[in-house]
Amino acid sequence: MKLQNYQLKNEKIKQAFLKLKTEQPERFQERLKLSWSNWGFGLETLEESLIRLKEAGIEYIELHGNHYGDDLGYDVEETLSLLKKYNMKVSGVCGMFSAENDLSSNLPSKRQAAISYIKRELAFTSAVGGEYLLVVPGAVGRPNAYDDTEFERSIRTLRGLGTLFAESGVKAAIEPIRSAEVSFVHTVADAKNYIKAVNHEAIQHINGDIYHMQSEEAHIGEAIIEAGNQLVNLHLADSNRGALGEGFMDIDTIIMALYLIGYNQGNRFLTPEPLGPGGDPYPAMNSIPDKQKLENLVRQTATYFKERENELLSL
């Protein structure tokens, strides 16, 4: 029976993966780096989050970008002390962009709020050793455009922060998000176009998210390959935005595509962010966590991902 179109694309990636394994086995010695985005853990302490991840064998954490004001958010010294205590490292910081701090807003005060927020998070990310700060060009939870010039406002606002990104050594990771949640920049191609329009050497990277990719991309594996070296972080969740292995997301093809672009080499991360379905995920950060549910979520995801990676590397 003839394969379906997506199966043909899957098979092409698999054959390229197997060929690379045969011809360049040295490129498979290092494993993919698994992190976790903790803002979905809700109102729990950072120490509780670190303990849960460490017990699940995860060595990196993507920290909630919770510096919403000068007196809010994680303290640098306390964070460094906890990271040392549990022998954990920071992959990056998940920037949180709502209508209150929107790079594309038609209200100057909201764009200024976005600028101030990014400055605070850049200082924090650099201080705790994070590789990237996730940046969303327009507010999450606002799928309708303000007007025809929001793209232009966003790129101009972010371009003005390019020098600060360069000085901090932190990568600006632009995240494409599905059209049900944001008004523009929905695909890897959109993110590349946005980065090109910003036109600053310090703003060159992409934060992918496979949950959004399943809505917006023609094929997730091909989109990963298209992102290539610009991809610095990839958010993970299954098709139901739950734990890996509990939906129908093709994790194997995703892993193979990542190895094809050399994603296992250097400081590039895979970061589960299973938030559940819905148009506005931000309420999760203010929830009272169900600790047993979160422990099961983390263990299931970490175990399943490592199992699939091991299976593929044994081919």
PDB file of C-alpha atoms in Angstrom:
ATOM      1  CA  MET A   1       0.000   0.000   0.000  1.00  0.00           C
ATOM      2  CA  LYS A   2       1.254   3.451  -0.898  1.00  0.00           C
ATOM      3  CA  LEU A   3       2.415   5.526   2.070  1.00  0.00           C
ATOM      4  CA  GLN A   4       0.591   8.704   3.021  1.00  0.00           C
ATOM      5  CA  ASN A   5       2.384  11.986   2.376  1.00  0.00           C
ATOM      6  CA  TYR A   6       3.433  12.552   5.989  1.00  0.00           C
ATOM      7  CA  GLN A   7       4.711   8.962   6.150  1.00  0.00           C
ATOM      8  CA  LEU A   8       6.863   9.595   3.097  1.00  0.00           C
ATOM      9  CA  LYS A   9       8.373  12.606   4.853  1.00  0.00           C
ATOM     10  CA  ASN A  10       8.913  10.560   8.012  1.00  0.00           C
ATOM     11  CA  GLU A  11      10.652   7.842   6.013  1.00  0.00           C
ATOM     12  CA  LYS A  12      12.914  10.373   4.296  1.00  0.00           C
ATOM     13  CA  ILE A  13      14.036  11.687   7.691  1.00  0.00           C
ATOM     14  CA  LYS A  14      14.538   8.153   9.020  1.00  0.00           C
ATOM     15  CA  GLN A  15      16.697   7.134   6.075  1.00  0.00           C
ATOM     16  CA  ALA A  16      18.799  10.294   6.420  1.00  0.00           C
ATOM     17  CA  PHE A  17      19.173   9.561  10.154  1.00  0.00           C
ATOM     18  CA  LEU A  18      20.301   5.970   9.530  1.00  0.00           C
ATOM     19  CA  LYS A  19      22.716   7.083   6.815  1.00  0.00           C
ATOM     20  CA  LEU A  20      24.262   9.687   9.125  1.00  0.00           C
ATOM     21  CA  LYS A  21      24.609   7.103  11.913  1.00  0.00           C
ATOM     22  CA  THR A  22      26.512   4.816   9.556  1.00  0.00           C
ATOM     23  CA  GLU A  23      28.731   7.468   7.994  1.00  0.00           C
ATOM     24  CA  GLN A  24      29.375   9.735  10.997  1.00  0.00           C
ATOM     25  CA  PRO A  25      28.879   7.701  14.212  1.00  0.00           C
ATOM     26  CA  GLU A  26      30.873  10.242  16.187  1.00  0.00           C
ATOM     27  CA  ARG A  27      27.967  12.682  15.852  1.00  0.00           C
ATOM     28  CA  PHE A  28      25.827  10.413  18.038  1.00  0.00           C
ATOM     29  CA  GLN A  29      28.111  10.112  21.057  1.00  0.00           C
ATOM     30  CA  GLU A  30      26.496  13.023  22.900  1.00  0.00           C
ATOM     31  CA  ARG A  31      22.833  12.760  23.936  1.00  0.00           C
ATOM     32  CA  LEU A  32      20.125  15.377  23.625  1.00  0.00           C
ATOM     33  CA  LYS A  33      19.855  17.665  26.655  1.00  0.00           C
ATOM     34  CA  LEU A  34      16.548  17.482  28.513  1.00  0.00           C
ATOM     35  CA  SER A  35      15.386  20.476  30.547  1.00  0.00           C
ATOM     36  CA  TRP A  36      11.949  21.455  31.940  1.00  0.00           C
ATOM     37  CA  SER A  37       9.936  24.686  31.909  1.00  0.00           C
ATOM     38  CA  ASN A  38       8.787  25.222  35.495  1.00  0.00           C
ATOM     39  CA  TRP A  39       6.274  28.050  35.120  1.00  0.00           C
ATOM     40  CA  GLY A  40       3.537  25.486  34.568  1.00  0.00           C
ATOM     41  CA  PHE A  41       4.193  24.169  38.085  1.00  0.00           C
ATOM     42  CA  GLY A  42       2.172  27.066  39.459  1.00  0.00           C
ATOM     43  CA  LEU A  43       2.598  28.444  42.958  1.00  0.00           C
ATOM     44  CA  GLU A  44       5.328  26.216  44.314  1.00  0.00           C
ATOM     45  CA  THR A  45       8.813  27.137  45.456  1.00  0.00           C
ATOM     46  CA  LEU A  46      11.813  26.885  43.181  1.00  0.00           C
ATOM     47  CA  GLU A  47      13.333  24.360  45.560  1.00  0.00           C
ATOM     48  CA  GLU A  48      10.314  22.077  45.197  1.00  0.00           C
ATOM     49  CA  SER A  49      10.636  22.274  41.399  1.00  0.00           C
ATOM     50  CA  LEU A  50      14.349  21.467  41.500  1.00  0.00           C
ATOM     51  CA  ILE A  51      13.818  18.465  43.771  1.00  0.00           C
ATOM     52  CA  ARG A  52      11.143  17.035  41.431  1.00  0.00           C
ATOM     53  CA  LEU A  53      13.292  17.434  38.318  1.00  0.00           C
ATOM     54  CA  LYS A  54      16.439  16.096  39.952  1.00  0.00           C
ATOM     55  CA  GLU A  55      14.613  12.981  41.162  1.00  0.00           C
ATOM     56  CA  ALA A  56      13.432  12.379  37.578  1.00  0.00           C
ATOM     57  CA  GLY A  57      17.003  12.548  36.267  1.00  0.00           C
ATOM     58  CA  ILE A  58      16.652  15.969  34.611  1.00  0.00           C
ATOM     59  CA  GLU A  59      19.735  18.177  34.952  1.00  0.00           C
ATOM     60  CA  TYR A  60      18.485  21.474  33.509  1.00  0.00           C
ATOM     61  CA  ILE A  61      15.619  23.831  34.254  1.00  0.00           C
ATOM     62  CA  GLU A  62      14.031  26.561  32.164  1.00  0.00           C
ATOM     63  CA  LEU A  63      13.076  29.148  34.754  1.00  0.00           C
ATOM     64  CA  HIS A  64       9.821  31.066  34.808  1.00  0.00           C
ATOM     65  CA  GLY A  65      10.522  34.632  33.700  1.00  0.00           C
ATOM     66  CA  ASN A  66       8.725  36.049  36.716  1.00  0.00           C
ATOM     67  CA  HIS A  67      10.434  39.430  37.108  1.00  0.00           C
ATOM     68  CA  TYR A  68       7.261  41.355  36.367  1.00  0.00           C
ATOM     69  CA  GLY A  69       8.479  44.319  38.434  1.00  0.00           C
ATOM     70  CA  ASP A  70      11.548  45.459  40.308  1.00  0.00           C
ATOM     71  CA  ASP A  71      10.394  43.701  43.481  1.00  0.00           C
ATOM     72  CA  LEU A  72       9.086  40.502  41.889  1.00  0.00           C
ATOM     73  CA  GLY A  73      10.677  37.272  40.717  1.00  0.00           C
ATOM     74  CA  TYR A  74      13.485  34.907  41.657  1.00  0.00           C
ATOM     75  CA  ASP A  75      16.390  36.359  43.629  1.00  0.00           C
ATOM     76  CA  VAL A  76      19.742  35.789  41.918  1.00  0.00           C
ATOM     77  CA  GLU A  77      21.721  34.736  44.987  1.00  0.00           C
ATOM     78  CA  GLU A  78      19.014  32.436  46.288  1.00  0.00           C
ATOM     79  CA  THR A  79      18.607  30.880  42.843  1.00  0.00           C
ATOM     80  CA  LEU A  80      22.335  30.243  42.488  1.00  0.00           C
ATOM     81  CA  SER A  81      22.454  28.729  45.969  1.00  0.00           C
ATOM     82  CA  LEU A  82      19.597  26.314  45.177  1.00  0.00           C
ATOM     83  CA  LEU A  83      21.088  25.364  41.815  1.00  0.00           C
ATOM     84  CA  LYS A  84      24.364  24.517  43.534  1.00  0.00           C
ATOM     85  CA  LYS A  85      22.579  22.583  46.307  1.00  0.00           C
ATOM     86  CA  TYR A  86      20.848  20.290  43.818  1.00  0.00           C
ATOM     87  CA  ASN A  87      23.593  20.319  41.175  1.00  0.00           C
ATOM     88  CA  MET A  88      21.241  21.743  38.548  1.00  0.00           C
ATOM     89  CA  LYS A  89      21.855  24.154  35.676  1.00  0.00           C
ATOM     90  CA  VAL A  90      19.668  26.727  33.941  1.00  0.00           C
ATOM     91  CA  SER A  91      18.991  26.123  30.254  1.00  0.00           C
ATOM     92  CA  GLY A  92      17.285  29.483  29.815  1.00  0.00           C
ATOM     93  CA  VAL A  93      14.411  31.670  30.935  1.00  0.00           C
ATOM     94  CA  CYS A  94      10.863  31.488  29.591  1.00  0.00           C
ATOM     95  CA  GLY A  95       9.844  35.053  28.814  1.00  0.00           C
ATOM     96  CA  MET A  96       6.166  35.705  29.535  1.00  0.00           C
ATOM     97  CA  PHE A  97       4.456  38.176  27.209  1.00  0.00           C
ATOM     98  CA  SER A  98       0.852  39.223  27.716  1.00  0.00           C
ATOM     99  CA  ALA A  99      -1.115  42.277  26.645  1.00  0.00           C
ATOM    100  CA  GLU A 100       0.490  44.059  29.612  1.00  0.00           C
ATOM    101  CA  ASN A 101       4.018  43.776  28.175  1.00  0.00           C
ATOM    102  CA  ASP A 102       3.484  43.392  24.437  1.00  0.00           C
ATOM    103  CA  LEU A 103       6.310  44.266  22.034  1.00  0.00           C
ATOM    104  CA  SER A 104       3.715  44.938  19.338  1.00  0.00           C
ATOM    105  CA  SER A 105       1.168  46.922  21.362  1.00  0.00           C
ATOM    106  CA  ASN A 106      -0.400  50.057  19.907  1.00  0.00           C
ATOM    107  CA  LEU A 107      -0.025  51.599  23.383  1.00  0.00           C
ATOM    108  CA  PRO A 108       3.517  52.936  23.962  1.00  0.00           C
ATOM    109  CA  SER A 109       3.230  52.254  27.686  1.00  0.00           C
ATOM    110  CA  LYS A 110       2.771  48.520  27.020  1.00  0.00           C
ATOM    111  CA  ARG A 111       5.776  48.437  24.680  1.00  0.00           C
ATOM    112  CA  GLN A 112       7.800  50.206  27.340  1.00  0.00           C
ATOM    113  CA  ALA A 113       6.642  47.588  29.833  1.00  0.00           C
ATOM    114  CA  ALA A 114       7.939  44.893  27.466  1.00  0.00           C
ATOM    115  CA  ILE A 115      11.305  46.664  27.173  1.00  0.00           C
ATOM    116  CA  SER A 116      11.643  47.005  30.944  1.00  0.00           C
ATOM    117  CA  TYR A 117      10.627  43.377  31.444  1.00  0.00           C
ATOM    118  CA  ILE A 118      13.203  42.101  28.955  1.00  0.00           C
ATOM    119  CA  LYS A 119      15.922  44.196  30.622  1.00  0.00           C
ATOM    120  CA  ARG A 120      15.141  42.636  33.997  1.00  0.00           C
ATOM    121  CA  GLU A 121      15.045  39.113  32.575  1.00  0.00           C
ATOM    122  CA  LEU A 122      18.254  39.587  30.597  1.00  0.00           C
ATOM    123  CA  ALA A 123      20.111  40.623  33.751  1.00  0.00           C
ATOM    124  CA  PHE A 124      18.705  37.623  35.622  1.00  0.00           C
ATOM    125  CA  THR A 125      19.317  35.117  32.806  1.00  0.00           C
ATOM    126  CA  SER A 126      22.928  36.210  32.480  1.00  0.00           C
ATOM    127  CA  ALA A 127      23.498  36.083  36.250  1.00  0.00           C
ATOM    128  CA  VAL A 128      22.223  32.486  36.582  1.00  0.00           C
ATOM    129  CA  GLY A 129      24.026  31.173  33.491  1.00  0.00           C
ATOM    130  CA  GLY A 130      21.078  30.751  31.131  1.00  0.00           C
ATOM    131  CA  GLU A 131      21.738  30.341  27.420  1.00  0.00           C
ATOM    132  CA  TYR A 132      18.595  32.022  26.082  1.00  0.00           C
ATOM    133  CA  LEU A 133      15.621  34.231  26.868  1.00  0.00           C
ATOM    134  CA  LEU A 134      12.422  33.229  25.123  1.00  0.00           C
ATOM    135  CA  VAL A 135      10.789  36.178  23.321  1.00  0.00           C
ATOM    136  CA  VAL A 136       7.270  36.215  21.875  1.00  0.00           C
ATOM    137  CA  PRO A 137       6.770  38.982  19.265  1.00  0.00           C
ATOM    138  CA  GLY A 138       3.122  39.574  20.258  1.00  0.00           C
ATOM    139  CA  ALA A 139       1.021  38.927  23.338  1.00  0.00           C
ATOM    140  CA  VAL A 140       0.027  35.332  24.135  1.00  0.00           C
ATOM    141  CA  GLY A 141      -3.733  34.974  24.549  1.00  0.00           C
ATOM    142  CA  ARG A 142      -4.414  37.712  21.975  1.00  0.00           C
ATOM    143  CA  PRO A 143      -5.140  35.996  18.649  1.00  0.00           C
ATOM    144  CA  ASN A 144      -6.648  39.068  16.976  1.00  0.00           C
ATOM    145  CA  ALA A 145      -4.378  41.714  15.461  1.00  0.00           C
ATOM    146  CA  TYR A 146      -4.330  45.246  16.824  1.00  0.00           C
ATOM    147  CA  ASP A 147      -3.895  46.665  13.322  1.00  0.00           C
ATOM    148  CA  ASP A 148      -1.810  46.289  10.158  1.00  0.00           C
ATOM    149  CA  THR A 149       1.414  47.619  11.697  1.00  0.00           C
ATOM    150  CA  GLU A 150       1.870  45.492  14.819  1.00  0.00           C
ATOM    151  CA  PHE A 151       4.661  43.518  13.126  1.00  0.00           C
ATOM    152  CA  GLU A 152       6.589  46.711  12.418  1.00  0.00           C
ATOM    153  CA  ARG A 153       6.161  47.975  15.990  1.00  0.00           C
ATOM    154  CA  SER A 154       7.356  44.661  17.379  1.00  0.00           C
ATOM    155  CA  ILE A 155      10.542  44.455  15.309  1.00  0.00           C
ATOM    156  CA  ARG A 156      11.452  48.076  16.035  1.00  0.00           C
ATOM    157  CA  THR A 157      10.930  47.605  19.757  1.00  0.00           C
ATOM    158  CA  LEU A 158      13.004  44.428  19.931  1.00  0.00           C
ATOM    159  CA  ARG A 159      15.746  45.792  17.668  1.00  0.00           C
ATOM    160  CA  GLY A 160      16.372  48.499  20.233  1.00  0.00           C
ATOM    161  CA  LEU A 161      17.319  45.793  22.741  1.00  0.00           C
ATOM    162  CA  GLY A 162      19.831  44.087  20.449  1.00  0.00           C
ATOM    163  CA  THR A 163      22.865  45.686  22.056  1.00  0.00           C
ATOM    164  CA  LEU A 164      21.741  44.521  25.504  1.00  0.00           C
ATOM    165  CA  PHE A 165      21.364  40.942  24.239  1.00  0.00           C
ATOM    166  CA  ALA A 166      24.858  41.153  22.763  1.00  0.00           C
ATOM    167  CA  GLU A 167      26.373  42.521  25.971  1.00  0.00           C
ATOM    168  CA  SER A 168      24.630  39.921  28.151  1.00  0.00           C
ATOM    169  CA  GLY A 169      25.698  36.952  26.035  1.00  0.00           C
ATOM    170  CA  VAL A 170      22.110  35.678  26.184  1.00  0.00           C
ATOM    171  CA  LYS A 171      20.445  34.451  22.993  1.00  0.00           C
ATOM    172  CA  ALA A 172      17.103  35.965  22.000  1.00  0.00           C
ATOM    173  CA  ALA A 173      14.953  32.919  21.183  1.00  0.00           C
ATOM    174  CA  ILE A 174      11.925  33.923  19.104  1.00  0.00           C
ATOM    175  CA  GLU A 175       8.987  31.561  19.626  1.00  0.00           C
ATOM    176  CA  PRO A 176       6.371  30.910  16.928  1.00  0.00           C
ATOM    177  CA  ILE A 177       2.993  30.187  18.539  1.00  0.00           C
ATOM    178  CA  ARG A 178      -0.220  28.832  17.041  1.00  0.00           C
ATOM    179  CA  SER A 179      -2.754  31.281  15.620  1.00  0.00           C
ATOM    180  CA  ALA A 180      -5.286  30.348  18.317  1.00  0.00           C
ATOM    181  CA  GLU A 181      -3.044  32.133  20.836  1.00  0.00           C
ATOM    182  CA  VAL A 182      -1.159  34.919  19.023  1.00  0.00           C
ATOM    183  CA  SER A 183      -1.860  37.208  16.089  1.00  0.00           C
ATOM    184  CA  PHE A 184       1.418  36.779  14.166  1.00  0.00           C
ATOM    185  CA  VAL A 185       4.617  34.664  13.910  1.00  0.00           C
ATOM    186  CA  HIS A 186       3.095  31.188  13.845  1.00  0.00           C
ATOM    187  CA  THR A 187       5.717  29.088  12.038  1.00  0.00           C
ATOM    188  CA  VAL A 188       9.466  28.584  11.817  1.00  0.00           C
ATOM    189  CA  ALA A 189       9.384  30.428   8.482  1.00  0.00           C
ATOM    190  CA  ASP A 190       7.543  33.316  10.183  1.00  0.00           C
ATOM    191  CA  ALA A 191      10.168  33.399  12.943  1.00  0.00           C
ATOM    192  CA  LYS A 192      12.974  33.516  10.375  1.00  0.00           C
ATOM    193  CA  ASN A 193      11.224  36.347   8.565  1.00  0.00           C
ATOM    194  CA  TYR A 194      10.760  38.221  11.859  1.00  0.00           C
ATOM    195  CA  ILE A 195      14.442  37.748  12.772  1.00  0.00           C
ATOM    196  CA  LYS A 196      15.482  38.981   9.347  1.00  0.00           C
ATOM    197  CA  ALA A 197      13.279  42.062   9.767  1.00  0.00           C
ATOM    198  CA  VAL A 198      14.714  42.817  13.225  1.00  0.00           C
ATOM    199  CA  ASN A 199      18.095  42.814  11.493  1.00  0.00           C
ATOM    200  CA  HIS A 200      20.393  42.626  14.510  1.00  0.00           C
ATOM    201  CA  GLU A 201      23.290  40.190  14.844  1.00  0.00           C
ATOM    202  CA  ALA A 202      22.430  39.435  18.493  1.00  0.00           C
ATOM    203  CA  ILE A 203      18.830  38.404  17.705  1.00  0.00           C
ATOM    204  CA  GLN A 204      19.146  35.277  15.591  1.00  0.00           C
ATOM    205  CA  HIS A 205      17.681  32.282  17.400  1.00  0.00           C
ATOM    206  CA  ILE A 206      14.410  30.345  17.570  1.00  0.00           C
ATOM    207  CA  ASN A 207      12.496  28.646  20.357  1.00  0.00           C
ATOM    208  CA  GLY A 208      10.349  25.940  18.780  1.00  0.00           C
ATOM    209  CA  ASP A 209       7.310  24.285  20.336  1.00  0.00           C
ATOM    210  CA  ILE A 210       6.027  21.012  18.913  1.00  0.00           C
ATOM    211  CA  TYR A 211       2.532  21.567  20.295  1.00  0.00           C
ATOM    212  CA  HIS A 212       2.222  24.746  18.243  1.00  0.00           C
ATOM    213  CA  MET A 213       3.990  23.103  15.305  1.00  0.00           C
ATOM    214  CA  GLN A 214       1.325  20.412  14.999  1.00  0.00           C
ATOM    215  CA  SER A 215      -1.215  23.169  14.294  1.00  0.00           C
ATOM    216  CA  GLU A 216       0.858  25.418  12.074  1.00  0.00           C
ATOM    217  CA  GLU A 217       3.567  23.421  10.270  1.00  0.00           C
ATOM    218  CA  ALA A 218       3.088  21.058   7.334  1.00  0.00           C
ATOM    219  CA  HIS A 219       5.483  18.590   8.989  1.00  0.00           C
ATOM    220  CA  ILE A 220       7.198  18.960  12.367  1.00  0.00           C
ATOM    221  CA  GLY A 221      10.355  17.080  11.381  1.00  0.00           C
ATOM    222  CA  GLU A 222      10.839  19.239   8.297  1.00  0.00           C
ATOM    223  CA  ALA A 223      10.227  22.394  10.346  1.00  0.00           C
ATOM    224  CA  ILE A 224      12.964  21.364  12.791  1.00  0.00           C
ATOM    225  CA  ILE A 225      15.360  20.831   9.910  1.00  0.00           C
ATOM    226  CA  GLU A 226      14.335  24.206   8.457  1.00  0.00           C
ATOM    227  CA  ALA A 227      15.113  25.895  11.802  1.00  0.00           C
ATOM    228  CA  GLY A 228      18.559  24.271  11.763  1.00  0.00           C
ATOM    229  CA  ASN A 229      21.326  25.995  13.700  1.00  0.00           C
ATOM    230  CA  GLN A 230      19.004  28.810  14.751  1.00  0.00           C
ATOM    231  CA  LEU A 231      17.043  26.442  16.985  1.00  0.00           C
ATOM    232  CA  VAL A 232      18.300  26.788  20.576  1.00  0.00           C
ATOM    233  CA  ASN A 233      15.358  25.368  22.522  1.00  0.00           C
ATOM    234  CA  LEU A 234      12.403  23.150  21.694  1.00  0.00           C
ATOM    235  CA  HIS A 235       9.347  22.931  23.934  1.00  0.00           C
ATOM    236  CA  LEU A 236       7.819  19.474  24.179  1.00  0.00           C
ATOM    237  CA  ALA A 237       4.321  18.195  24.871  1.00  0.00           C
ATOM    238  CA  ASP A 238       2.288  15.434  23.338  1.00  0.00           C
ATOM    239  CA  SER A 239      -0.605  16.051  20.938  1.00  0.00           C
ATOM    240  CA  ASN A 240      -2.958  16.701  23.869  1.00  0.00           C
ATOM    241  CA  ARG A 241      -0.437  19.108  25.424  1.00  0.00           C
ATOM    242  CA  GLY A 242       0.129  16.512  28.109  1.00  0.00           C
ATOM    243  CA  ALA A 243       2.954  14.145  29.065  1.00  0.00           C
ATOM    244  CA  LEU A 244       4.979  12.561  26.275  1.00  0.00           C
ATOM    245  CA  GLY A 245       3.633   9.148  25.377  1.00  0.00           C
ATOM    246  CA  GLU A 246       0.041   9.973  26.255  1.00  0.00           C
ATOM    247  CA  GLY A 247      -0.952  11.293  22.834  1.00  0.00           C
ATOM    248  CA  PHE A 248      -0.150  10.603  19.180  1.00  0.00           C
ATOM    249  CA  MET A 249       2.798  12.953  18.631  1.00  0.00           C
ATOM    250  CA  ASP A 250       5.525  11.274  16.543  1.00  0.00           C
ATOM    251  CA  ILE A 251       8.396  11.686  19.006  1.00  0.00           C
ATOM    252  CA  ASP A 252      10.705   9.381  17.026  1.00  0.00           C
ATOM    253  CA  THR A 253      10.695  11.562  13.914  1.00  0.00           C
ATOM    254  CA  ILE A 254      11.281  14.640  16.075  1.00  0.00           C
ATOM    255  CA  ILE A 255      14.312  13.032  17.740  1.00  0.00           C
ATOM    256  CA  MET A 256      15.751  11.891  14.410  1.00  0.00           C
ATOM    257  CA  ALA A 257      15.322  15.354  12.883  1.00  0.00           C
ATOM    258  CA  LEU A 258      17.126  16.867  15.873  1.00  0.00           C
ATOM    259  CA  TYR A 259      20.102  14.558  15.453  1.00  0.00           C
ATOM    260  CA  LEU A 260      20.215  15.425  11.758  1.00  0.00           C
ATOM    261  CA  ILE A 261      20.765  19.113  12.600  1.00  0.00           C
ATOM    262  CA  GLY A 262      23.339  18.289  15.291  1.00  0.00           C
ATOM    263  CA  TYR A 263      21.053  19.406  18.084  1.00  0.00           C
ATOM    264  CA  ASN A 264      22.764  17.059  20.546  1.00  0.00           C
ATOM    265  CA  GLN A 265      25.971  19.085  20.279  1.00  0.00           C
ATOM    266  CA  GLY A 266      26.541  22.269  22.276  1.00  0.00           C
ATOM    267  CA  ASN A 267      24.094  24.066  24.549  1.00  0.00           C
ATOM    268  CA  ARG A 268      20.759  23.376  22.880  1.00  0.00           C
ATOM    269  CA  PHE A 269      17.835  22.013  24.831  1.00  0.00           C
ATOM    270  CA  LEU A 270      14.624  20.007  24.773  1.00  0.00           C
ATOM    271  CA  THR A 271      12.228  21.453  27.324  1.00  0.00           C
ATOM    272  CA  PRO A 272       8.894  19.843  28.176  1.00  0.00           C
ATOM    273  CA  GLU A 273       6.088  22.370  28.697  1.00  0.00           C
ATOM    274  CA  PRO A 274       2.902  20.251  29.023  1.00  0.00           C
ATOM    275  CA  LEU A 275       0.268  22.836  29.912  1.00  0.00           C
ATOM    276  CA  GLY A 276      -2.962  21.199  28.805  1.00  0.00           C
ATOM    277  CA  PRO A 277      -5.242  22.523  26.009  1.00  0.00           C
ATOM    278  CA  GLY A 278      -6.708  26.012  25.817  1.00  0.00           C
ATOM    279  CA  GLY A 279      -6.278  29.370  24.117  1.00  0.00           C
ATOM    280  CA  ASP A 280      -4.561  31.131  27.034  1.00  0.00           C
ATOM    281  CA  PRO A 281      -2.120  28.959  29.023  1.00  0.00           C
ATOM    282  CA  TYR A 282      -0.960  31.698  31.394  1.00  0.00           C
ATOM    283  CA  PRO A 283      -3.426  30.909  34.236  1.00  0.00           C
ATOM    284  CA  ALA A 284      -1.300  27.794  34.892  1.00  0.00           C
ATOM    285  CA  MET A 285       1.382  29.901  36.540  1.00  0.00           C
ATOM    286  CA  ASN A 286      -1.026  30.944  39.302  1.00  0.00           C
ATOM    287  CA  SER A 287      -2.485  27.512  39.989  1.00  0.00           C
ATOM    288  CA  ILE A 288      -2.154  25.488  43.188  1.00  0.00           C
ATOM    289  CA  PRO A 289      -0.043  22.524  42.087  1.00  0.00           C
ATOM    290  CA  ASP A 290      -1.164  18.931  42.457  1.00  0.00           C
ATOM    291  CA  LYS A 291       2.204  17.541  43.488  1.00  0.00           C
ATOM    292  CA  GLN A 292       1.451  13.906  42.707  1.00  0.00           C
ATOM    293  CA  LYS A 293       0.108  14.814  39.283  1.00  0.00           C
ATOM    294  CA  LEU A 294       3.208  16.879  38.521  1.00  0.00           C
ATOM    295  CA  GLU A 295       5.533  14.102  39.683  1.00  0.00           C
ATOM    296  CA  ASN A 296       3.775  11.630  37.387  1.00  0.00           C
ATOM    297  CA  LEU A 297       3.854  14.141  34.524  1.00  0.00           C
ATOM    298  CA  VAL A 298       7.600  14.718  34.854  1.00  0.00           C
ATOM    299  CA  ARG A 299       8.543  11.071  35.333  1.00  0.00           C
ATOM    300  CA  GLN A 300       6.355   9.859  32.461  1.00  0.00           C
ATOM    301  CA  THR A 301       7.759  12.468  30.082  1.00  0.00           C
ATOM    302  CA  ALA A 302      11.417  12.010  31.028  1.00  0.00           C
ATOM    303  CA  THR A 303      11.216   8.216  31.000  1.00  0.00           C
ATOM    304  CA  TYR A 304       9.367   8.003  27.697  1.00  0.00           C
ATOM    305  CA  PHE A 305      11.646  10.472  25.938  1.00  0.00           C
ATOM    306  CA  LYS A 306      14.801   8.647  27.031  1.00  0.00           C
ATOM    307  CA  GLU A 307      13.284   5.300  26.037  1.00  0.00           C
ATOM    308  CA  ARG A 308      12.526   6.537  22.533  1.00  0.00           C
ATOM    309  CA  GLU A 309      15.970   8.136  22.167  1.00  0.00           C
ATOM    310  CA  ASN A 310      17.623   4.878  23.260  1.00  0.00           C
ATOM    311  CA  GLU A 311      15.513   2.874  20.813  1.00  0.00           C
ATOM    312  CA  LEU A 312      16.526   5.075  17.916  1.00  0.00           C
ATOM    313  CA  LEU A 313      20.203   5.109  18.802  1.00  0.00           C
ATOM    314  CA  SER A 314      20.191   1.307  18.932  1.00  0.00           C
ATOM    315  CA  LEU A 315      18.973   0.996  15.317  1.00  0.00           C
TER     316      LEU A 315
END
